Coordinates of C-alpha atoms in Angstrom, one line a residue:
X1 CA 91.6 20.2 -105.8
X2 CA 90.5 18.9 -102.4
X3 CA 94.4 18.7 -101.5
X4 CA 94.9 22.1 -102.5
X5 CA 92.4 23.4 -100.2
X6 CA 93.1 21.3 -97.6
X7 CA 96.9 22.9 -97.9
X8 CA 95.0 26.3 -98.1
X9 CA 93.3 25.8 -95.4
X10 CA 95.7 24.9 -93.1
X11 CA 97.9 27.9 -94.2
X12 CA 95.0 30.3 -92.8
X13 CA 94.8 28.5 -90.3
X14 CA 98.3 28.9 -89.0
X15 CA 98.1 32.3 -89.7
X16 CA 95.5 32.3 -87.7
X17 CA 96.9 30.7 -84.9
X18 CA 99.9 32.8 -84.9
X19 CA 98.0 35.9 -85.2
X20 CA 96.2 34.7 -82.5
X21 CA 99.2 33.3 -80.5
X22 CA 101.5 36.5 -81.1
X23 CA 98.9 39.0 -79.7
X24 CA 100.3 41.9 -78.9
X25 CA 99.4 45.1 -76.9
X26 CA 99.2 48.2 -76.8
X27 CA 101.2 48.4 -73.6
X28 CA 101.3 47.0 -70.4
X29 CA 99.9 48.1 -66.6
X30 CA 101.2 46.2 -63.7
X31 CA 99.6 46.5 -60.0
X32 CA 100.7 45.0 -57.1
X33 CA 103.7 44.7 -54.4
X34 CA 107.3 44.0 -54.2
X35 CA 107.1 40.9 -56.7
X36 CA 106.0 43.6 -59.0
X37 CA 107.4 46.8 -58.1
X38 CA 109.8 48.3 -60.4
X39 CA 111.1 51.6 -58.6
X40 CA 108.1 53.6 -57.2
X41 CA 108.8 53.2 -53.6
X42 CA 112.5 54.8 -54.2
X43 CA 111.6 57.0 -57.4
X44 CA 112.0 60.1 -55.0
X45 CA 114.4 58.7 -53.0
X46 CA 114.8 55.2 -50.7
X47 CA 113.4 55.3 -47.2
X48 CA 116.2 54.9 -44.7
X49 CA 117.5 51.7 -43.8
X50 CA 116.2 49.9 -47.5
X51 CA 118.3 46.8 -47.7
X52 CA 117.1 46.5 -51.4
X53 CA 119.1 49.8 -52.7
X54 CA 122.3 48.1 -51.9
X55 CA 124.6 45.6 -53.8
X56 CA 124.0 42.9 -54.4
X57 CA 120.8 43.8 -55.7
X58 CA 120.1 43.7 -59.6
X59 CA 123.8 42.3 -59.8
X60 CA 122.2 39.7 -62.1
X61 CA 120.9 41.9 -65.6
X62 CA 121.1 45.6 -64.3
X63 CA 124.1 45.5 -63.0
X64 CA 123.4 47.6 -59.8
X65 CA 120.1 48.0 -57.7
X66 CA 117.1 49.2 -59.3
X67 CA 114.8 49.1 -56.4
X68 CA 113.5 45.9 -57.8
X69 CA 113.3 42.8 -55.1
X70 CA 115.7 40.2 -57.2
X71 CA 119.0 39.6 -58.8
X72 CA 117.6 41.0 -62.4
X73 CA 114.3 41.3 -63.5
X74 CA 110.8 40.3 -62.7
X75 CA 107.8 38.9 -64.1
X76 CA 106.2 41.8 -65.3
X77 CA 110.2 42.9 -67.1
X78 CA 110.1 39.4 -68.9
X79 CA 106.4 40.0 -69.8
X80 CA 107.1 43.0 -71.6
X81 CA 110.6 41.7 -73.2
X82 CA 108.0 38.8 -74.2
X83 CA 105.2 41.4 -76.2
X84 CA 108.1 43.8 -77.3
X85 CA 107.3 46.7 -74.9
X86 CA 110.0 48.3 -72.7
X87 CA 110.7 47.5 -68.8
X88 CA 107.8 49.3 -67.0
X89 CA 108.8 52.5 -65.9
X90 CA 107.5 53.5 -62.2
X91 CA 104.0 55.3 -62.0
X92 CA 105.5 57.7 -60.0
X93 CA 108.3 58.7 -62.3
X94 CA 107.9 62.9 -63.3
X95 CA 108.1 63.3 -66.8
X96 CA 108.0 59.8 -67.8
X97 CA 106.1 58.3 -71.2
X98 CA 103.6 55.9 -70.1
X99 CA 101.9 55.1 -72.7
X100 CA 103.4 51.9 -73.7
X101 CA 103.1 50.6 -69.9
X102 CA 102.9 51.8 -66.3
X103 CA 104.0 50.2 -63.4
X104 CA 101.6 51.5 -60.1
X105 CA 103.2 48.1 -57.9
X106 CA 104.8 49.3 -54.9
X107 CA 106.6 47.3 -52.4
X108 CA 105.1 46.9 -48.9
X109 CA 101.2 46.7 -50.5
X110 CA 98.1 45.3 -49.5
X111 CA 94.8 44.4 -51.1
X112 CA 93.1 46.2 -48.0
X113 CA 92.9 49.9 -47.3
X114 CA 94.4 50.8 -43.6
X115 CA 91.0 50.9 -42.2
X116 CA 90.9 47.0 -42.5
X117 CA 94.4 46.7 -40.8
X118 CA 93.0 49.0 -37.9
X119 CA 90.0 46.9 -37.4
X120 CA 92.2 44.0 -36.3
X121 CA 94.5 45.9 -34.4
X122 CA 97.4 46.1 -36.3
X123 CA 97.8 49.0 -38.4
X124 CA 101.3 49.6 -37.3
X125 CA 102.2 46.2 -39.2
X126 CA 101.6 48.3 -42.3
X127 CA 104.6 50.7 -42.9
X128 CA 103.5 51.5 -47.0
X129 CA 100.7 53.1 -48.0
X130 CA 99.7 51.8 -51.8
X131 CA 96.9 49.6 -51.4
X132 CA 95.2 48.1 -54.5
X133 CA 92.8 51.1 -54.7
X134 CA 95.4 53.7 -54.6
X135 CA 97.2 52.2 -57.4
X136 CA 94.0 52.1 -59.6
X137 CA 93.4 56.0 -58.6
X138 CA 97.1 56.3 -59.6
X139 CA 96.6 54.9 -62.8
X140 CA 93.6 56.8 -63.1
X141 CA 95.7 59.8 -63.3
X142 CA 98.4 58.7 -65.8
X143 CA 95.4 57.8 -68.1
X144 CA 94.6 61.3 -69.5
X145 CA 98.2 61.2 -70.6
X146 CA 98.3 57.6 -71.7
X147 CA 94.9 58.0 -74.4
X148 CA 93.4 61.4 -73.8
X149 CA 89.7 60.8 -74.2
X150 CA 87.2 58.5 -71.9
X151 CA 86.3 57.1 -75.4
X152 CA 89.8 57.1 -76.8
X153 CA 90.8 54.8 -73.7
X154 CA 88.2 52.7 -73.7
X155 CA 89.6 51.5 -76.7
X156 CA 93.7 51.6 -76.4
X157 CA 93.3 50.3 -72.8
X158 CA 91.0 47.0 -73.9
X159 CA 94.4 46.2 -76.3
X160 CA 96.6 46.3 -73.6
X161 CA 97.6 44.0 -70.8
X162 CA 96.7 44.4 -67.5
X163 CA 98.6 42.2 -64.6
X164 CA 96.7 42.8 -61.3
X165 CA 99.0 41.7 -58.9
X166 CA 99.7 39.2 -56.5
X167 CA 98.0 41.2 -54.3
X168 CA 97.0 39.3 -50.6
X169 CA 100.4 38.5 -49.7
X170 CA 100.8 41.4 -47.3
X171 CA 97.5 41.3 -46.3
X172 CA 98.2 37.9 -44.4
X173 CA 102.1 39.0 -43.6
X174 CA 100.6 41.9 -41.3
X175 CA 98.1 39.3 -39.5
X176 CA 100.5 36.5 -38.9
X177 CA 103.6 39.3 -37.9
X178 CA 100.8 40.7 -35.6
X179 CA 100.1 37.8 -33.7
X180 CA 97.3 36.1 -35.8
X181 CA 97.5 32.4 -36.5
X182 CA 97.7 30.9 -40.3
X183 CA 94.1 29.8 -39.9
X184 CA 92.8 33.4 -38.6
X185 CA 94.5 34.7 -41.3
X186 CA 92.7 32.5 -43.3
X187 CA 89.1 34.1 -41.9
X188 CA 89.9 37.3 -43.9
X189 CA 90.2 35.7 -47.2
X190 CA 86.7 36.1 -48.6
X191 CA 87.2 39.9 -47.8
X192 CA 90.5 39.9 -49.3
X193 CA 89.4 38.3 -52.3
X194 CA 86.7 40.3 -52.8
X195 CA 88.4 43.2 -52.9
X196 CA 90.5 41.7 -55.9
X197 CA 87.5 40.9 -57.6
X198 CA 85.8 44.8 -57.0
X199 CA 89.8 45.8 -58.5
X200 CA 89.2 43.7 -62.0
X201 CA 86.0 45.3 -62.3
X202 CA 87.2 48.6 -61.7
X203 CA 89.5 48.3 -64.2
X204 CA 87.3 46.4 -67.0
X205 CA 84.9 49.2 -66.3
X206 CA 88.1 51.6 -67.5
X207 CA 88.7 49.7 -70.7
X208 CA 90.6 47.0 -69.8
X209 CA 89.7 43.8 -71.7
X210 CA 93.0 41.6 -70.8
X211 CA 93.6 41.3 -67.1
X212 CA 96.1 38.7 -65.3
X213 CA 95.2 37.9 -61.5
X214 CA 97.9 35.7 -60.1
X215 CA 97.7 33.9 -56.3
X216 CA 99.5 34.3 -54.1
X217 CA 102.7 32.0 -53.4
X218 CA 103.6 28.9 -51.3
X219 CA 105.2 30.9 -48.3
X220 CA 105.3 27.9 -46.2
X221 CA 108.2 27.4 -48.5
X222 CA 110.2 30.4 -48.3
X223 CA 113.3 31.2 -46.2
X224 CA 111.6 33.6 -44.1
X225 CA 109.0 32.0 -42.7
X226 CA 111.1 28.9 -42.4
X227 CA 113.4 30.5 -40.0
X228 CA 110.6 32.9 -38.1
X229 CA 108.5 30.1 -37.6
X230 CA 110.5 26.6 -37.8
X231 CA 109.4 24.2 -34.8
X232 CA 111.1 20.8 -33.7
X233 CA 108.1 18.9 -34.7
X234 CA 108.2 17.1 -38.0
X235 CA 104.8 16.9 -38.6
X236 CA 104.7 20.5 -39.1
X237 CA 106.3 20.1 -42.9
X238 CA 105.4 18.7 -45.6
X239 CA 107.7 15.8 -47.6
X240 CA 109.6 19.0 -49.3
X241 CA 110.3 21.2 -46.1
X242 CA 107.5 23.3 -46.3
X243 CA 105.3 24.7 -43.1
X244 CA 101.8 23.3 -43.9
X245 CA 100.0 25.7 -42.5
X246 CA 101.0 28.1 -44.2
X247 CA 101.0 26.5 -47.3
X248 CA 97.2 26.0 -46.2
X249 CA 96.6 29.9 -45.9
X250 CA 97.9 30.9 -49.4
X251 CA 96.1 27.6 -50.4
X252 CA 92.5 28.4 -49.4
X253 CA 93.1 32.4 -50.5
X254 CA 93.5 30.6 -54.2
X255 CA 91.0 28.8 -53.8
X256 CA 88.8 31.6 -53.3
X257 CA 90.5 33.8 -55.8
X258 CA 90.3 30.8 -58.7
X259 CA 86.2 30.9 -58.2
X260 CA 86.5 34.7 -58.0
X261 CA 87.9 34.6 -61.6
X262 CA 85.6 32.2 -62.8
X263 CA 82.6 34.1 -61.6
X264 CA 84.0 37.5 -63.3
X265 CA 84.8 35.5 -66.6
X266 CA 80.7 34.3 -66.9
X267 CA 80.0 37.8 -66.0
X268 CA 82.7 39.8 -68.6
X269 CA 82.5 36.8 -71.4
X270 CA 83.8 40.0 -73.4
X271 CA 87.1 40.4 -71.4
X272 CA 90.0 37.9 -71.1
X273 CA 90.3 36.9 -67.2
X274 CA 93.6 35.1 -66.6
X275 CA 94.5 33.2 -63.3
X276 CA 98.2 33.1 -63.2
X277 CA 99.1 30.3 -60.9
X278 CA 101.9 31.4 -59.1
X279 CA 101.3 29.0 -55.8
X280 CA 101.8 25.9 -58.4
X281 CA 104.5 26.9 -60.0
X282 CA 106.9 27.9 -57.1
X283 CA 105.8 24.6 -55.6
X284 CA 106.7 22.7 -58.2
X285 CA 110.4 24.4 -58.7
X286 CA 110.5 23.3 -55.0
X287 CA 109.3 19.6 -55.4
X288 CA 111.5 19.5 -58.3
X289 CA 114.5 21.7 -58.6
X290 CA 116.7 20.4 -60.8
X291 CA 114.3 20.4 -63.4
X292 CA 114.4 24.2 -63.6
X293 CA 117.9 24.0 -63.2
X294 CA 117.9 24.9 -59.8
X295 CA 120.7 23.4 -57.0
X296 CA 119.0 25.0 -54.1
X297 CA 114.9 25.5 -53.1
X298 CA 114.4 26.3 -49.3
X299 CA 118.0 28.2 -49.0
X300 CA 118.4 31.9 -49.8
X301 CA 121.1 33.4 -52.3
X302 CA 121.5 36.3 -50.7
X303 CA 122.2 36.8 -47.3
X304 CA 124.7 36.6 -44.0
X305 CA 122.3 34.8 -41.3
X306 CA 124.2 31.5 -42.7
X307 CA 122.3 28.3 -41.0
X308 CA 120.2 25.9 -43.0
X309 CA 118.1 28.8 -44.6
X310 CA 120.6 31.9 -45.1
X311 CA 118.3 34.3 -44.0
X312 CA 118.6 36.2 -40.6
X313 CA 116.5 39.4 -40.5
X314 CA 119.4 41.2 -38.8
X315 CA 121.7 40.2 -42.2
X316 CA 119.6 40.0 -44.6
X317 CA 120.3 40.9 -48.6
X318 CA 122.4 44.1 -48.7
X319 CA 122.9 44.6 -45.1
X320 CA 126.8 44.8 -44.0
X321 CA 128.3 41.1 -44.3
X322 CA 125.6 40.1 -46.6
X323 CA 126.8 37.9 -50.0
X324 CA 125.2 36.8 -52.9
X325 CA 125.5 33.2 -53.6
X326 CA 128.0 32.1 -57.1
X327 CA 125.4 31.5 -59.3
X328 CA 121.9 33.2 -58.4
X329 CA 120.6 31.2 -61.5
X330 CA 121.1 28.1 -59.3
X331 CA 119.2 29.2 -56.6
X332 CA 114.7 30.0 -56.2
X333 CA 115.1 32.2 -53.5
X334 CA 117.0 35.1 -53.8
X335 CA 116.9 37.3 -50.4
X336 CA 114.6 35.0 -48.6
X337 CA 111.6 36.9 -49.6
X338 CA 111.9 37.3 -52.6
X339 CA 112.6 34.8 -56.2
X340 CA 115.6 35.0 -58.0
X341 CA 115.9 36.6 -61.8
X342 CA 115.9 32.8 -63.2
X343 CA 112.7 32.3 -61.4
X344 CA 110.9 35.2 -63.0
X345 CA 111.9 34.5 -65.9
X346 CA 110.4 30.8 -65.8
X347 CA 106.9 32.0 -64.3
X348 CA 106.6 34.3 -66.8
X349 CA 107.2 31.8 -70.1
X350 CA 104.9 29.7 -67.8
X351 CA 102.4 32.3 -67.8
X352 CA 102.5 33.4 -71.6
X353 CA 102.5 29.6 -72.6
X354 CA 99.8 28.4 -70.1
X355 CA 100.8 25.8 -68.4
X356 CA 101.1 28.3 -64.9
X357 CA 98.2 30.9 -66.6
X358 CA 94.3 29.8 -67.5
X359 CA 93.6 30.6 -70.0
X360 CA 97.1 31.3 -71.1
X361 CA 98.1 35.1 -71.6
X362 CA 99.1 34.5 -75.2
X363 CA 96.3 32.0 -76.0

């Protein structure tokens, strides 16, 4: 008898557990910038002189550019692929269905509205105009379509996933481009962060009850900021190649974002609040490449600048004379900027498993 129940009760259990662990949604609702955009900056029609529309662009899945920064697809593609929802379709596409997800990222934005950019003195660093608010008023509009009623979203929208983010990595790309140091850059976080925290809110206060808020990433690592800013003096890098300080600005905005989270979960114990660690992650594919199958960390796929990093920002990605590497699977960096396909595709089953995501998306 007592075995019997003991196999009964570990067959609820696992159903349980997989009930649990399979959680799907209603759909999916991604924010952010050109990690995350999938089409809304060209939906009505590229801006002149966007490398990104050329070849060799989404050689990887789509088989031509889709306006998304990679080979293939991003987190947010593998993220629905993972739930069963299809590839986010732009916010800003007329006429489309968005009620099983809607994609408000767009490349180029910040966490800050422009007023913050002209307080420093260095608005023109900011060429895009799709700061986190925006997006959420943009959403705000789809959502009449999406559930109808203020009621009737509350409760579709608190059984869908919301991914809020990265946002911050522009913020800090317009101060250091305009002159400010990594650790003036750094000043700003508690203002940046805060205004990621006001954005979870805003959207828990909508209905959502499932919201991901990933860092921002090791940049100290990437291609571009290798090359802009590479000095003679060893001591600058880390063991792995990496600029410290700049490792040390996205560092301390995680920090601060991390405690953000945790405040927000004791305040919302209702509402699932997920840090997705994307700083840890990246630097861990560069500490240890191969065992993500990668041959190359610091060195871009795509590109015709050629020296130790590939990346020139006169030849970059899908300029004349630019290449893709032979096997962008190989490779972390895919224009210099950005991650390749395989890349995605690891942070996201990092995310949904939660070893990269606390607590994890699918826990």
């Amino acid at each position: 008898m007592a075995a019997r129940l003991a196999v009964a009760f570990l067959a609820v259990s696992s159903a349980c557990f997989l009930a649990v662990s399979g959680q799907k949604f209603n759909a999916i609702f991604s924010f952010g910038d050109s990690m995350s955009d999938t089409g809304n900056l060209c939906v009505n029609g590229p801006p002149a002189g966007l490398t990104l529309t050329q070849p060799p662009y989404g050689e990887t899945f789509f088989g031509r550019a889709t306006c998304r920064c990679s080979d293939g697809r991003l987190v947010v593609d593998f993220l629905a692929e993972k739930f069963g929802l299809p590839l986010l379709k732009p916010s800003k596409q007329g006429g489309a269905d968005f009620k099983k997800g809607a994609n408000m990222a767009i490349i180029g934005a910040t966490t800050m509205d422009s007023s913050f950019f002209q307080s420093l003195g260095i608005a023109d660093k900011i060429w895009n105009n799709g700061p986190l608010n925006t997006q959420i008023q943009w959403f705000q509009q789809l959502m009449p379509s999406i559930c109808g009623s203020t009621q009737a979203c509350k409760s579709y929208l608190s059984k869908s996933l919301f991914v809020l983010g990265e946002f911050g990595g522009n913020d800090y790309n317009a101060q250091i481009f305009g002159g400010y140091t990594p650790e003036q850059a750094s000043g700003q976080s508690g203002t940046i962060v805060d205004a990621i925290g006001k954005g979870v809110e805003q959207l828990i206060s909508l209905g959502a009850m499932y919201v991901v808020v990933p860092g921002v990433l090791p940049v100290g690592c990437f291609p571009i900021y290798l090359t802009l800013y590479q000095t003679s003096n060893a001591g600058d890098y880390d063991q792995y190649g990496c600029l410290k300080r700049f490792n040390a600005l996205s560092t301390r905005h995680n920090q601060l974002l991390q405690s953000k989270v945790t405040s927000l979960q004791g305040k919302y114990p209702g509402a699932k609040i997920m840090y997705a660690d994307f700083y840890s992650h990246v630097y861990d594919m560069v500490k240890s490449p191969g065992s993500y199958g990668f041959s190359t960390n610091l060195r871009a796929c795509c590109g015709a600048g050629g020296g130790k990093y590939n990346y020139q920002n006169s030849a970059r990605c899908g300029m004349a004379g630019a290449s893709a590497c032979s096997s962008p699977a190989s490779s972390l960096s895919w224009d210099g900027i950005h991650l390749t396909e395989a890349a995605y595709r690891k942070i996201a089953d990092g995310w949904v498993s939660g070893a990269y995501c606390h607590p994890a998306i699918s826990a």
